[in-house]
C-alpha positions as a printed NumPy array, in Angstrom:
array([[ 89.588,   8.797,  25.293],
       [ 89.012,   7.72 ,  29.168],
       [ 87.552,  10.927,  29.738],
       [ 85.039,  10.036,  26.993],
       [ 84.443,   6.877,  28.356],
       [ 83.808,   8.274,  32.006],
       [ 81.563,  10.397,  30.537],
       [ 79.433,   7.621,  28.708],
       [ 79.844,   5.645,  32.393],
       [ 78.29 ,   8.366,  34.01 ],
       [ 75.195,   8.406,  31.025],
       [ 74.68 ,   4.802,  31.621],
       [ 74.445,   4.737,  35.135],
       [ 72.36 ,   7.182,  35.59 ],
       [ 69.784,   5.382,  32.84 ],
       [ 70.654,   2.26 ,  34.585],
       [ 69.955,   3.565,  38.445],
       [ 66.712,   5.55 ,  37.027],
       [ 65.129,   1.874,  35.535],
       [ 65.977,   0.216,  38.277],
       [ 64.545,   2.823,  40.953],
       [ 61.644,   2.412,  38.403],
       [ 61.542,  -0.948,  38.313],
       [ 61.938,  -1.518,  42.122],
       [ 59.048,   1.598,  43.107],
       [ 56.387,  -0.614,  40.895],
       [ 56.253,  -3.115,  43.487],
       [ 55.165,  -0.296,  46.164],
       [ 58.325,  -1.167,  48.644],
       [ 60.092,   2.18 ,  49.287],
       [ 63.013,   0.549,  51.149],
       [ 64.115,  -1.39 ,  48.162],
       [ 64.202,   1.621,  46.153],
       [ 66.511,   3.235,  48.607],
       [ 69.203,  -0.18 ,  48.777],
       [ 68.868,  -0.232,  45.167],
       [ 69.936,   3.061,  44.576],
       [ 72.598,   2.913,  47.618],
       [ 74.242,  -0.213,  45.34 ],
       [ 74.163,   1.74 ,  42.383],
       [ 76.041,   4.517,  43.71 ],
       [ 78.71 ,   2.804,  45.347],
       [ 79.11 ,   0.139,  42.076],
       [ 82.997,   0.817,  41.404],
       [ 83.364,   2.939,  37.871],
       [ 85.423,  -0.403,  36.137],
       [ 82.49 ,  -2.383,  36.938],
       [ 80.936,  -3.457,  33.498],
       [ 77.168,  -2.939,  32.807],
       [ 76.657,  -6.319,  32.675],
       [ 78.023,  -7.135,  36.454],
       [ 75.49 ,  -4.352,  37.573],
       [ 72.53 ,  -5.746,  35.932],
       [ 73.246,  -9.196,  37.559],
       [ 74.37 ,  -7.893,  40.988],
       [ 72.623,  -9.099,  43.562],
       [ 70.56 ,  -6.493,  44.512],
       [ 68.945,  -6.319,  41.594],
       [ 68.477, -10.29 ,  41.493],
       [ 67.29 , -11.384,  44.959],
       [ 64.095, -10.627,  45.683],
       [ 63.162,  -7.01 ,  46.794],
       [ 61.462,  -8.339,  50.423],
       [ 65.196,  -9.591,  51.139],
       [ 66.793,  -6.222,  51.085],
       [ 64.635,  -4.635,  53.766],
       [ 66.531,  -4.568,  57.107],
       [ 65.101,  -6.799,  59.871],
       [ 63.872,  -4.286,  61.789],
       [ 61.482,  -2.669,  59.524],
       [ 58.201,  -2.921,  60.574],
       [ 56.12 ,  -4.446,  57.849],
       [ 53.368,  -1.88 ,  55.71 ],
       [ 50.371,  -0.851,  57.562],
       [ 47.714,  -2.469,  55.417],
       [ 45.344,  -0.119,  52.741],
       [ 42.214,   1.522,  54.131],
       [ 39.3  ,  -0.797,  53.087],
       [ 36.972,   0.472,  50.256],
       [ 34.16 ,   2.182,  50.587],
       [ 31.24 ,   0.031,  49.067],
       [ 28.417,   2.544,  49.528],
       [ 27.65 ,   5.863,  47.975],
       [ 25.395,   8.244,  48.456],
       [ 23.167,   9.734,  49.616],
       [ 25.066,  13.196,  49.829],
       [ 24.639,  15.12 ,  53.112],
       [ 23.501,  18.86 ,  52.302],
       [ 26.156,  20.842,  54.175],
       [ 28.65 ,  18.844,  51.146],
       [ 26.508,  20.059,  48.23 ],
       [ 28.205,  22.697,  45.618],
       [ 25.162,  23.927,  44.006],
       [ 23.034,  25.391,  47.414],
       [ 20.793,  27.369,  44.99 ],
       [ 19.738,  24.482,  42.742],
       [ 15.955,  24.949,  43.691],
       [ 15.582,  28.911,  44.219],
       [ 15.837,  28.442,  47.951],
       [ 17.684,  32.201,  47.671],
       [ 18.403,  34.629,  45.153],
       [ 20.756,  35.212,  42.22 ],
       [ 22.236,  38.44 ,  42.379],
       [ 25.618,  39.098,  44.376],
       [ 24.419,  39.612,  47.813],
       [ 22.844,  35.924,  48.066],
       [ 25.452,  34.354,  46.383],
       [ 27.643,  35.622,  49.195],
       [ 25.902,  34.599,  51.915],
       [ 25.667,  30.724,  50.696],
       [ 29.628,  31.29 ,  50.522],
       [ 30.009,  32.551,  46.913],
       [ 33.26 ,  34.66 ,  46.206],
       [ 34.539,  33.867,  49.806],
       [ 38.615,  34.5  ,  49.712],
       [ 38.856,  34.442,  46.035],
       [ 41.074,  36.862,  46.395],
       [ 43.846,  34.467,  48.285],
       [ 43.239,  31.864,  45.944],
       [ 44.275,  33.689,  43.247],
       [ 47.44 ,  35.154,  44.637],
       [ 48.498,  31.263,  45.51 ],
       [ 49.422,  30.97 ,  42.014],
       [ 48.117,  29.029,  38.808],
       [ 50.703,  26.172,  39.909],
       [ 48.703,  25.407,  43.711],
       [ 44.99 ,  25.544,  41.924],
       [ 46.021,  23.228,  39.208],
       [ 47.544,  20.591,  41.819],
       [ 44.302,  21.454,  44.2  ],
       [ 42.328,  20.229,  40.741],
       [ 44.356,  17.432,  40.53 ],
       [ 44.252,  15.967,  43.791],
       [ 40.453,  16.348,  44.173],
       [ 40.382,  13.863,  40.677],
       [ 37.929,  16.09 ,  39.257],
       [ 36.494,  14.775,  35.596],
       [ 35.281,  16.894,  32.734],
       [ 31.287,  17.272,  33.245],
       [ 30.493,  17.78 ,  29.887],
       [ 30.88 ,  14.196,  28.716],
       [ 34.156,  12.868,  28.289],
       [ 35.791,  12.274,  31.405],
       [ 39.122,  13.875,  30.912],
       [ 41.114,  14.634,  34.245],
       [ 40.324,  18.646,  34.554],
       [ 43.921,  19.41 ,  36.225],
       [ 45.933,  18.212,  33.789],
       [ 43.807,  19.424,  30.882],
       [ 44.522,  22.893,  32.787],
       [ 47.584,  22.355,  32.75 ],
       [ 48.09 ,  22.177,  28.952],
       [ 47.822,  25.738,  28.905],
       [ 51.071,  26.311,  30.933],
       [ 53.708,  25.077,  28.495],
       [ 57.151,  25.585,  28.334],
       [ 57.507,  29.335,  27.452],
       [ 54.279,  30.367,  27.87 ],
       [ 55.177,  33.654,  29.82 ],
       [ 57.414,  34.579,  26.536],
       [ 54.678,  33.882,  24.352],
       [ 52.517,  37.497,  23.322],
       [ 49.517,  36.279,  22.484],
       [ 46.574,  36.764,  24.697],
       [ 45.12 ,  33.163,  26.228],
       [ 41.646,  32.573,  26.433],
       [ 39.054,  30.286,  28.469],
       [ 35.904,  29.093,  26.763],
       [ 32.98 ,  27.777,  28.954],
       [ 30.886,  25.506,  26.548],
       [ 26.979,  26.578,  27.532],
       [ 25.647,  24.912,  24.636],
       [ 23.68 ,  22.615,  26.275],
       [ 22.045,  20.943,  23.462],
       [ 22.285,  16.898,  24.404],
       [ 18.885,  15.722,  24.472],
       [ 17.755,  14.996,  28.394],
       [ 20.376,  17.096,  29.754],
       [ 19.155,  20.357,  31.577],
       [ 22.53 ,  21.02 ,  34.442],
       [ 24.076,  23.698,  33.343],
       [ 21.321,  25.811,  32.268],
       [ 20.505,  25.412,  36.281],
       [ 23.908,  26.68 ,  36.769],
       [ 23.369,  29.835,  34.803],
       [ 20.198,  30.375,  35.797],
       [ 19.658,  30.457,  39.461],
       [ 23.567,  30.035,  40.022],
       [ 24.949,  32.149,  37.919],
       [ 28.154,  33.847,  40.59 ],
       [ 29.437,  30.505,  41.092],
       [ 30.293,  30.213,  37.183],
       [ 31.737,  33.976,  37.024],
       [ 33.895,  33.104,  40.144],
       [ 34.845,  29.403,  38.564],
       [ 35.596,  31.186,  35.075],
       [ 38.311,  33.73 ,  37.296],
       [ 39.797,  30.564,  38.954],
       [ 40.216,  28.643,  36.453],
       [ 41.574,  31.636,  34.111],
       [ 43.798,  31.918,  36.698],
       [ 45.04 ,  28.33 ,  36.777],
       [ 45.584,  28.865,  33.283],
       [ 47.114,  32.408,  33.186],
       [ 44.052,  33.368,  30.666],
       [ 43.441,  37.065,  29.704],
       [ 39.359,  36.744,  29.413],
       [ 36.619,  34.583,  29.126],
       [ 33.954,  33.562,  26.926],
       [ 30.776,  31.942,  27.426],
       [ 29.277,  30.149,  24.553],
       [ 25.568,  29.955,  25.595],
       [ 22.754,  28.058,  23.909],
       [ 21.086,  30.598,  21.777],
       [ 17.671,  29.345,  22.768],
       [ 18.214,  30.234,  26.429],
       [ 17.088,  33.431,  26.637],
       [ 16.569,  33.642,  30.433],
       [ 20.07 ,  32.095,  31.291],
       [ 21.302,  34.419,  29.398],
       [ 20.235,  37.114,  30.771],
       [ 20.341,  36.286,  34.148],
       [ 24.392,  35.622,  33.444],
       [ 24.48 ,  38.758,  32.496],
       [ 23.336,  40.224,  34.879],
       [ 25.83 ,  38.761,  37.985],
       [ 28.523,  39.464,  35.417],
       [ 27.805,  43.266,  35.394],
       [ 27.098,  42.933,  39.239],
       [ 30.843,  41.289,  39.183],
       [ 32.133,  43.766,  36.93 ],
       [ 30.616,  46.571,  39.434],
       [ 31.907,  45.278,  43.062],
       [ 35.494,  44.355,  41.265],
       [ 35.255,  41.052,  41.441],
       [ 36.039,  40.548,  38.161],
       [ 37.969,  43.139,  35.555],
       [ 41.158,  45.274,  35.713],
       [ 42.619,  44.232,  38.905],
       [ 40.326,  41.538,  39.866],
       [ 39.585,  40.862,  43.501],
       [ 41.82 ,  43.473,  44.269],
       [ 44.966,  40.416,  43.542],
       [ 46.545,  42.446,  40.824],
       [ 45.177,  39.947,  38.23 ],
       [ 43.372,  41.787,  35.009],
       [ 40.392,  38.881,  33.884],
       [ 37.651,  39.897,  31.794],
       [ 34.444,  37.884,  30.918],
       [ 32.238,  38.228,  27.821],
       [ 29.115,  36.297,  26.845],
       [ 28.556,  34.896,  23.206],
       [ 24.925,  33.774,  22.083],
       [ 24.676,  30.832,  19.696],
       [ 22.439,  29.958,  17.225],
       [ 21.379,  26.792,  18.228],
       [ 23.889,  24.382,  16.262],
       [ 23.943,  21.147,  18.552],
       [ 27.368,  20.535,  16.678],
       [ 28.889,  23.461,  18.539],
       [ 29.008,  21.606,  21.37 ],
       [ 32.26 ,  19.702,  19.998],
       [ 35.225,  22.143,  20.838],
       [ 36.325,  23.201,  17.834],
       [ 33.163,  23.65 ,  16.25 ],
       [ 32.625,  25.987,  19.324],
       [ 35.34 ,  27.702,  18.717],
       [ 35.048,  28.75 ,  14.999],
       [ 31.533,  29.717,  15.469],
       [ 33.061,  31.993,  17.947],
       [ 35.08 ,  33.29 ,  15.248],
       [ 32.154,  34.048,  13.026],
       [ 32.536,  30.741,  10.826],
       [ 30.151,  27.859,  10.477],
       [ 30.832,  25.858,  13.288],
       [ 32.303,  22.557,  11.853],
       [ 35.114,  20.669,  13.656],
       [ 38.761,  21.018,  12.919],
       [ 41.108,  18.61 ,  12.199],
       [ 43.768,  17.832,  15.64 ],
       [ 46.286,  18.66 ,  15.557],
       [ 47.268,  21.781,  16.282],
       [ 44.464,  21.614,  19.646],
       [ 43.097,  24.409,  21.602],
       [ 45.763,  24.611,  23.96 ],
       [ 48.129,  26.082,  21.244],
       [ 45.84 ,  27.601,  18.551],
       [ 42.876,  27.858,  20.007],
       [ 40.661,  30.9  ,  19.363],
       [ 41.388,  33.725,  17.429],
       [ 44.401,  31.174,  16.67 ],
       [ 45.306,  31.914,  20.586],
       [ 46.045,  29.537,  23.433],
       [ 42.948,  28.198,  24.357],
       [ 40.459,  25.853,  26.974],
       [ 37.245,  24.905,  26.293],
       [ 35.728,  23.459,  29.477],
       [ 32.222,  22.944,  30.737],
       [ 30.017,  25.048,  32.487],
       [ 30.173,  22.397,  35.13 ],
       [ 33.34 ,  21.626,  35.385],
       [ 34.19 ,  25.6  ,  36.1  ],
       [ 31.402,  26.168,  38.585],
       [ 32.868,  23.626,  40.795],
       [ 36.17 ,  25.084,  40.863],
       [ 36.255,  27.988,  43.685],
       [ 34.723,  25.518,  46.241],
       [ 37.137,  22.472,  45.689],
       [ 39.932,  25.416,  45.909],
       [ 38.179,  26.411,  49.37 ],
       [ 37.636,  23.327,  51.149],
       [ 40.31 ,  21.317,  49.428],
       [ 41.175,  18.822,  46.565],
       [ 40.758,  15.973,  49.058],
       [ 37.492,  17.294,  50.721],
       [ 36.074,  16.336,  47.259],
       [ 37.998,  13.63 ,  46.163],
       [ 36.888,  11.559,  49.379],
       [ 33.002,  11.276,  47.711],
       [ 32.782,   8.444,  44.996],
       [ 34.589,   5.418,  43.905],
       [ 38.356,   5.857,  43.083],
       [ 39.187,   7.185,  39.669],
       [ 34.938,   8.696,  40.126],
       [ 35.707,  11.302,  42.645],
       [ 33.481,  14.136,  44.083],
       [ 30.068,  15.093,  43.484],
       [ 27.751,  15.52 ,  39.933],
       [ 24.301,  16.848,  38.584],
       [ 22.142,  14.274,  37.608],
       [ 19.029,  15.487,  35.415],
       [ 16.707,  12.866,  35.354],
       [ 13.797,  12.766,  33.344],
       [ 10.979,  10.361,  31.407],
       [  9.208,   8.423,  33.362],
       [  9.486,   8.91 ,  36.773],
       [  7.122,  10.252,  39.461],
       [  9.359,  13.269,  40.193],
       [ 11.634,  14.375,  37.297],
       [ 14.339,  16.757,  38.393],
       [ 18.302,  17.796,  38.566],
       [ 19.925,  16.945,  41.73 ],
       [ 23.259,  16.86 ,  42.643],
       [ 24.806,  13.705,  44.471],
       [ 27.469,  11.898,  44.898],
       [ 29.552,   9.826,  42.148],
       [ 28.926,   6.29 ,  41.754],
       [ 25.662,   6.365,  43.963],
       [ 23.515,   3.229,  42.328],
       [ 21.198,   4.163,  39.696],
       [ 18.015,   2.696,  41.546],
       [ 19.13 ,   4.444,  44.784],
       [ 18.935,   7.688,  42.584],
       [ 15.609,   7.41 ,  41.267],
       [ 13.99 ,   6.099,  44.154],
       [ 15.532,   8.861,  46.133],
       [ 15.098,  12.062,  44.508],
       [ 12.257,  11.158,  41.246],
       [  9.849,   9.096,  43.716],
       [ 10.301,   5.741,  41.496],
       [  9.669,   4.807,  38.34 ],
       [  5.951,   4.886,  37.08 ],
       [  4.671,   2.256,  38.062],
       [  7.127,   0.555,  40.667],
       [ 10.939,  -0.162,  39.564],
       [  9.231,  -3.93 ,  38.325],
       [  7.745,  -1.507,  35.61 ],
       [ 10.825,  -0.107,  34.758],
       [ 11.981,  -0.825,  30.735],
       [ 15.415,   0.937,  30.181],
       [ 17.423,   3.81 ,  30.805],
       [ 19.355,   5.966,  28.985],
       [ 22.446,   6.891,  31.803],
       [ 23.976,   9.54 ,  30.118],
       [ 22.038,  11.475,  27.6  ],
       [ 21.024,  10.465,  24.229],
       [ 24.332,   9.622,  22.932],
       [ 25.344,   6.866,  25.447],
       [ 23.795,   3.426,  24.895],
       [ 20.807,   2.379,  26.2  ],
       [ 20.92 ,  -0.136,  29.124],
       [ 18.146,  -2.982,  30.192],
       [ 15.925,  -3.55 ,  33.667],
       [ 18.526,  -5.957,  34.526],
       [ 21.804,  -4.201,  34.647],
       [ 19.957,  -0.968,  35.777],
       [ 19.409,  -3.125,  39.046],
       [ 23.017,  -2.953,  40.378],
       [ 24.657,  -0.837,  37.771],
       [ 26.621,   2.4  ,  39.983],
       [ 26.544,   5.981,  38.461],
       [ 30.152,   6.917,  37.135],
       [ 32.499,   6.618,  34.654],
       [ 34.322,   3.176,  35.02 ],
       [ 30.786,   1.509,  36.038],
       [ 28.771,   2.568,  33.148],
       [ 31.847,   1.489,  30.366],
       [ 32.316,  -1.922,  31.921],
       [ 28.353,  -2.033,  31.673],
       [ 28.611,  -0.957,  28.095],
       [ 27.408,   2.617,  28.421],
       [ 28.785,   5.818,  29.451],
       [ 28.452,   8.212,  31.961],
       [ 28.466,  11.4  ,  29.674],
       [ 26.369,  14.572,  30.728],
       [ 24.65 ,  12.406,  33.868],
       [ 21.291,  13.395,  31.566],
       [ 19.059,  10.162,  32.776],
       [ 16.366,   9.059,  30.441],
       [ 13.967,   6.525,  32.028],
       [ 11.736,   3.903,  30.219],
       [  9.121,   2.126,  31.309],
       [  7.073,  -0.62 ,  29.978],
       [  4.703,   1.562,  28.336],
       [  7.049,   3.654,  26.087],
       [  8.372,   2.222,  23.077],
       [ 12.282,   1.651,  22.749],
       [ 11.953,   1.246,  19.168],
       [ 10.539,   4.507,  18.25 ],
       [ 12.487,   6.068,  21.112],
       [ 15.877,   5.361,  19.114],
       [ 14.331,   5.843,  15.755],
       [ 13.369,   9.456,  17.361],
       [ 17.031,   9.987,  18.22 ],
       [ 18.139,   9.125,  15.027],
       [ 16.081,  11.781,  12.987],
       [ 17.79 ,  14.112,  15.498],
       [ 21.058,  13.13 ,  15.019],
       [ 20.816,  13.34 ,  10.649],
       [ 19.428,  17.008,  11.27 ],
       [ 22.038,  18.123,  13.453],
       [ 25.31 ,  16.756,  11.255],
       [ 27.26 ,  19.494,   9.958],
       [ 27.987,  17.348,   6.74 ],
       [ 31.657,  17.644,   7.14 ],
       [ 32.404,  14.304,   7.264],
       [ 31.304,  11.638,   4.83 ],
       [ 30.639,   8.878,   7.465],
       [ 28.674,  10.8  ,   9.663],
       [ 26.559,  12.637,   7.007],
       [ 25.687,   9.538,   4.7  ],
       [ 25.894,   7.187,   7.595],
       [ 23.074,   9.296,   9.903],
       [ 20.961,   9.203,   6.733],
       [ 20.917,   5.577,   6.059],
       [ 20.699,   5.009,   9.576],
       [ 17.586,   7.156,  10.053],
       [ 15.356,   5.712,   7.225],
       [ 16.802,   2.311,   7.893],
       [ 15.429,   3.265,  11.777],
       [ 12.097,   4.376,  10.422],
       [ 11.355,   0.863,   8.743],
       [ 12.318,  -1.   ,  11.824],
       [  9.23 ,   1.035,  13.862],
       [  7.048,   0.063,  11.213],
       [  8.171,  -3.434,  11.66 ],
       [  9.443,  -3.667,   8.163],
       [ 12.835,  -5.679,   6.931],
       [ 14.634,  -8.676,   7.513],
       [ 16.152,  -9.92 ,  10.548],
       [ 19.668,  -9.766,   8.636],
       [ 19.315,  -6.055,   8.047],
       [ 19.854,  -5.519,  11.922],
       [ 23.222,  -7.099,  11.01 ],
       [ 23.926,  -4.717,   8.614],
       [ 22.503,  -2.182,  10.208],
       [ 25.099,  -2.784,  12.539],
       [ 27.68 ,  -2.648,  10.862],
       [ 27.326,   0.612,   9.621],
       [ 27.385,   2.439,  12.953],
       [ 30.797,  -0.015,  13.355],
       [ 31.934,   1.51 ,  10.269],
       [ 30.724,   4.821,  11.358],
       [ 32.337,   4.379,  14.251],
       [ 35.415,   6.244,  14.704],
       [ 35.936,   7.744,  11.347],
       [ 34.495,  11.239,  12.186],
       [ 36.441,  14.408,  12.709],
       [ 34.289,  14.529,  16.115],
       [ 32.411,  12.441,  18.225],
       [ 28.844,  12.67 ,  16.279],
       [ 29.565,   9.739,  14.663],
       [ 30.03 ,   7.56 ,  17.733],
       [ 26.651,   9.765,  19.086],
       [ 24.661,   8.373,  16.547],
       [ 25.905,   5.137,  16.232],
       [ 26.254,   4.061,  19.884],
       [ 21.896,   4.531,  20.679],
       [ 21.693,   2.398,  17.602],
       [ 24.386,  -0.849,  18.839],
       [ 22.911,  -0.34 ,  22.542],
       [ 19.171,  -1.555,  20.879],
       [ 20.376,  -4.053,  19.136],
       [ 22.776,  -5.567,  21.805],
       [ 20.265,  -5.596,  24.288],
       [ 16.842,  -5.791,  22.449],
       [ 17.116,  -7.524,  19.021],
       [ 14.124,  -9.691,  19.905],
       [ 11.926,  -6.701,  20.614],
       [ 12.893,  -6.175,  16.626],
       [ 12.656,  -9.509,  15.265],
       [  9.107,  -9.754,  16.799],
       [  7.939,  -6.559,  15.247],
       [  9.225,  -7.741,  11.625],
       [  7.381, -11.317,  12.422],
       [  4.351,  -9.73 ,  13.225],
       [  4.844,  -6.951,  10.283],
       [  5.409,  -9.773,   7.933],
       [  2.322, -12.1  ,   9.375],
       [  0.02 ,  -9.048,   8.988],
       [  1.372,  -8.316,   5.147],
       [  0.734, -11.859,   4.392],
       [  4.303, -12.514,   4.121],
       [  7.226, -14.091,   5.462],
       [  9.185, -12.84 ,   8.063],
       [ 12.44 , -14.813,   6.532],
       [ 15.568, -13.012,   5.477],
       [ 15.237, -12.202,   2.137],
       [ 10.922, -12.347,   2.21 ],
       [  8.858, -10.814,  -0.124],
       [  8.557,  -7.13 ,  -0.559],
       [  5.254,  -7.048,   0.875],
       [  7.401,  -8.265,   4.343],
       [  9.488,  -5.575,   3.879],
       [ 12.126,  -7.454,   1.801],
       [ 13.965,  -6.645,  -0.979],
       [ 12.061,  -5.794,  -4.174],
       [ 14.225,  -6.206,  -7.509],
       [ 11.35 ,  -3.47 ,  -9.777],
       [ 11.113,  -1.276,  -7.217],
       [ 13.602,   0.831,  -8.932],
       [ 11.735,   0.595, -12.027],
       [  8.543,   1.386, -10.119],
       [  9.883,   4.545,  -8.84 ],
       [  9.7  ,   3.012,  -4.921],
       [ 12.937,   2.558,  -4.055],
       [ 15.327,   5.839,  -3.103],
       [ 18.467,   6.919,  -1.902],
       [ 18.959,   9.001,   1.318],
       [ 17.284,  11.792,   0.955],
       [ 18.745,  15.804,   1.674]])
């Protein structure tokens, strides 16, 4: 019996000394952790839990128990306040403008495949903390921290486990305004091959495939190309680099499906199925392809890779805000003087980025409408925020937006933001797979319901029930075209329901009607014989 008890003792101690260690390290003061834990160990064995818990240590305050003669905390770097603009000799992408060529030999000289071969023998375990430290985020949209999504791969057992393990580089670049990685393949195309061996490496992956747009014939081809150059200098293959490492990499042509952008879907149409989403869990990292350990990753996100293993996780974490580290590809298009892709640092402000690189808005910036910040699934954001608003992840959420594929769509007072949505929304119903019911009933209410309000025609209360279908929309997809539809749709109305209301008045003035909820028919109102005249219909296929 007291050797049971010593034994729970011992159980409870430890528990107790690791909360309070825990409890004692949140407040940042390393010397309390140590006195705590000192007190803890030399607590005699009779004493009851409830005389440690109120012991003294644990009760005065944690300043009190450093000695005298510690020197007090040196006090935090200040924060940087200004980003941008990015110096060239700290750019990733030297080729972005067909300054040299693609094939091997120029790729080396602008530093391509330089001491791949050491990085790879340094182990999947030193790349995945180099990742880490240099806070890279996914560039395809989401955000997620790219080390530890690596790092899913590497489970407990993995080495035991048979089945081959695969990468997957998502090339199906298919978000309206964005146009990055089909730079990437096109006139960079070595610096994806040597990302796709690194980061097959940090994940101990047999091969890799490349899901490319189908409609990109010229990437295509141009990736295959420095692939069989790769293949042919040993850079990639049996024995890759010479490091004793056996990495193939394949390219796979799509058909165009913007829904195979979304993992999963990417993944069955790999497999030779329609590409519709699956269901999570079981994720990629454990049935993945071919029901294999898998990582689907952007093309980005890859390229990136060999170069933050090079010059070091903190080179690139030092460029943008915290949490927004390192450098991106911005495509910027619509209407600017200059439209273009450009890489620069993270959270560089918006107007610093188009007045820099795209020569201004048309116009002058007064000119300037909205902008789209991250491709045509983020919301849109007014003139006013676009003032001060920074480019990267935290910025653009507390603004109400999103970061996503840095694909920025500029409007200026001479486009209409009405018919710009209700554009996005016909794309959006033609590209659900019909999977899910939300998503496939709610794009097709939501697109005629869009086509009315360009015409001017409804009620001011339908733009309250028009949004609260992308609310109910919202979230109860298998992937994320729900929210892709939905969120264009809540940025217009959050930020211009007047522009809408007018258009209805002046509809409803022009009909002869009245411009009240609930007006006449000829306002666009509701019409109780229009069923019986044939006029009203349902969604259409």
């Amino acid at each position: 019996m007291s050797k049971h008890k010593s034994t729970r003792g011992r159980l409870f101690e430890c528990d107790l000394r690791q909360l309070s260690i825990m409890l004692a390290s949140r407040t940042g003061r390393s010397s309390s952790v140590r006195a705590i834990s000192k007190s803890l160990s030399s607590t005699p064995a009779a004493a009851s839990p409830a005389s440690i818990l109120t012991s003294s240590v644990l009760l005065r305050p944690l300043q009190h128990s450093r000695g005298l003669a510690t020197p007090a905390e040196p006090a935090p770097a200040p924060k940087r306040t200004k980003f941008g603009p990015l110096k060239d000799q700290d750019r990733i992408f030297q080729n972005l403008y067909s300054h040299h060529g693609a094939d091997l030999k120029s790729a080396q000289k602008y530093g391509d495949w330089y001491k791949t071969k050491e990085i790879i023998l340094k182990g999947h375990d030193w790349i995945i903390n180099e990742i880490k430290t240099s806070g890279l985020r996914g560039r395809g949209g989401a955000g997620f921290p790219s080390g530890l999504k690596w790092s899913f791969m590497n489970f407990p057992g993995w080495d035991k486990d048979t089945r081959p393990r695969y990468l997957v580089v998502n090339a199906d670049e298919g978000e309206p305004g964005t146009c990055k990685d089909r730079e990437i393949m096109r006139k960079d195309p070595h610096k994806l091959i040597e990302g796709c061996l690194i980061a097959g490496r940090a994940m101990n992956a047999t091969a890799a495939y490349i899901y490319i747009r189908g409609e990109f014939y010229h990437e295509a081809t141009c990736l295959q190309r420095a692939i069989q150059e790769a293949y042919a200098a040993g850079l990639i293959g049996k024995n890759a680099c010479g490091s004793g490492y056996d990495f193939d990499v394949y390219v796979h042509r799509g058909m165009g499906a913007y829904i195979c952008g979304e993992e999963t879907s990417l993944i069955e149409s790999l497999e030779g199925k329609p590409g519709k989403p699956r269901l999570k869990p079981p994720f990629p990292a454990s049935v993945g392809l071919f029901g294999c350990p898998s990582t689907v990753t952007n093309v980005e996100t890859v390229a990136v890779a060999p170069t933050i293993c090079r010059r070091g996780g903190k080179w690139f974490a030092s460029f943008g805000r915290e949490r927004n580290q390192g450098t991106k590809l911005f495509c910027i298009s619509g209407n600017v003087n200059n439209p273009c892709t450009v890489e620069e640092e993270m959270s560089i402000p918006l107007r610093e980025l188009i007045d820099r690189h795209c020569g201004g808005v048309r116009g002058g910036w007064d000119n300037l409408l909205a902008v789209i910040p991250g491709g045509s699934s983020t919301p849109i954001l007014p003139k006013r925020i676009c003032d001060d608003v920074l480019m990267d992840f935290d910025a653009l959420k507390d603004a109400q937006s999103g970061l996503g594929t840095a694909a920025v769509i500029v409007l200026d007072k001479s486009a209409d933001v009405v018919r710009s949505i209700a554009r996005l929304s016909v794309f959006y119903r033609h590209e659900s797979c019909g999977q899910c019911t939300p998503c496939r009933e709610g794009s097709k209410w939501t697109e005629q319901i869009m086509a009315r309000f360009e015409r001017g025609q409804g009620t001011p209360r339908e733009i309250d029930m028009l949004q609260e279908l992308t609310k109910q929309v919202e979230g109860h997809s298998i992937c994320a075209l729900g929210e892709a539809f939905a969120w264009p749709i809540q940025g217009l109305i959050r930020h211009f329901r007047p522009e809408l209301e007018a258009r209805m008045k002046k509809y409803a003035e022009l009909q002869g009607g009245s411009a009240r909820a609930g007006g006449s028919a000829r306002a666009g109102g509701w019409d109780h014989n229009a069923v019986d005249q044939g006029v009203l219909t349902a969604p259409g296929p």
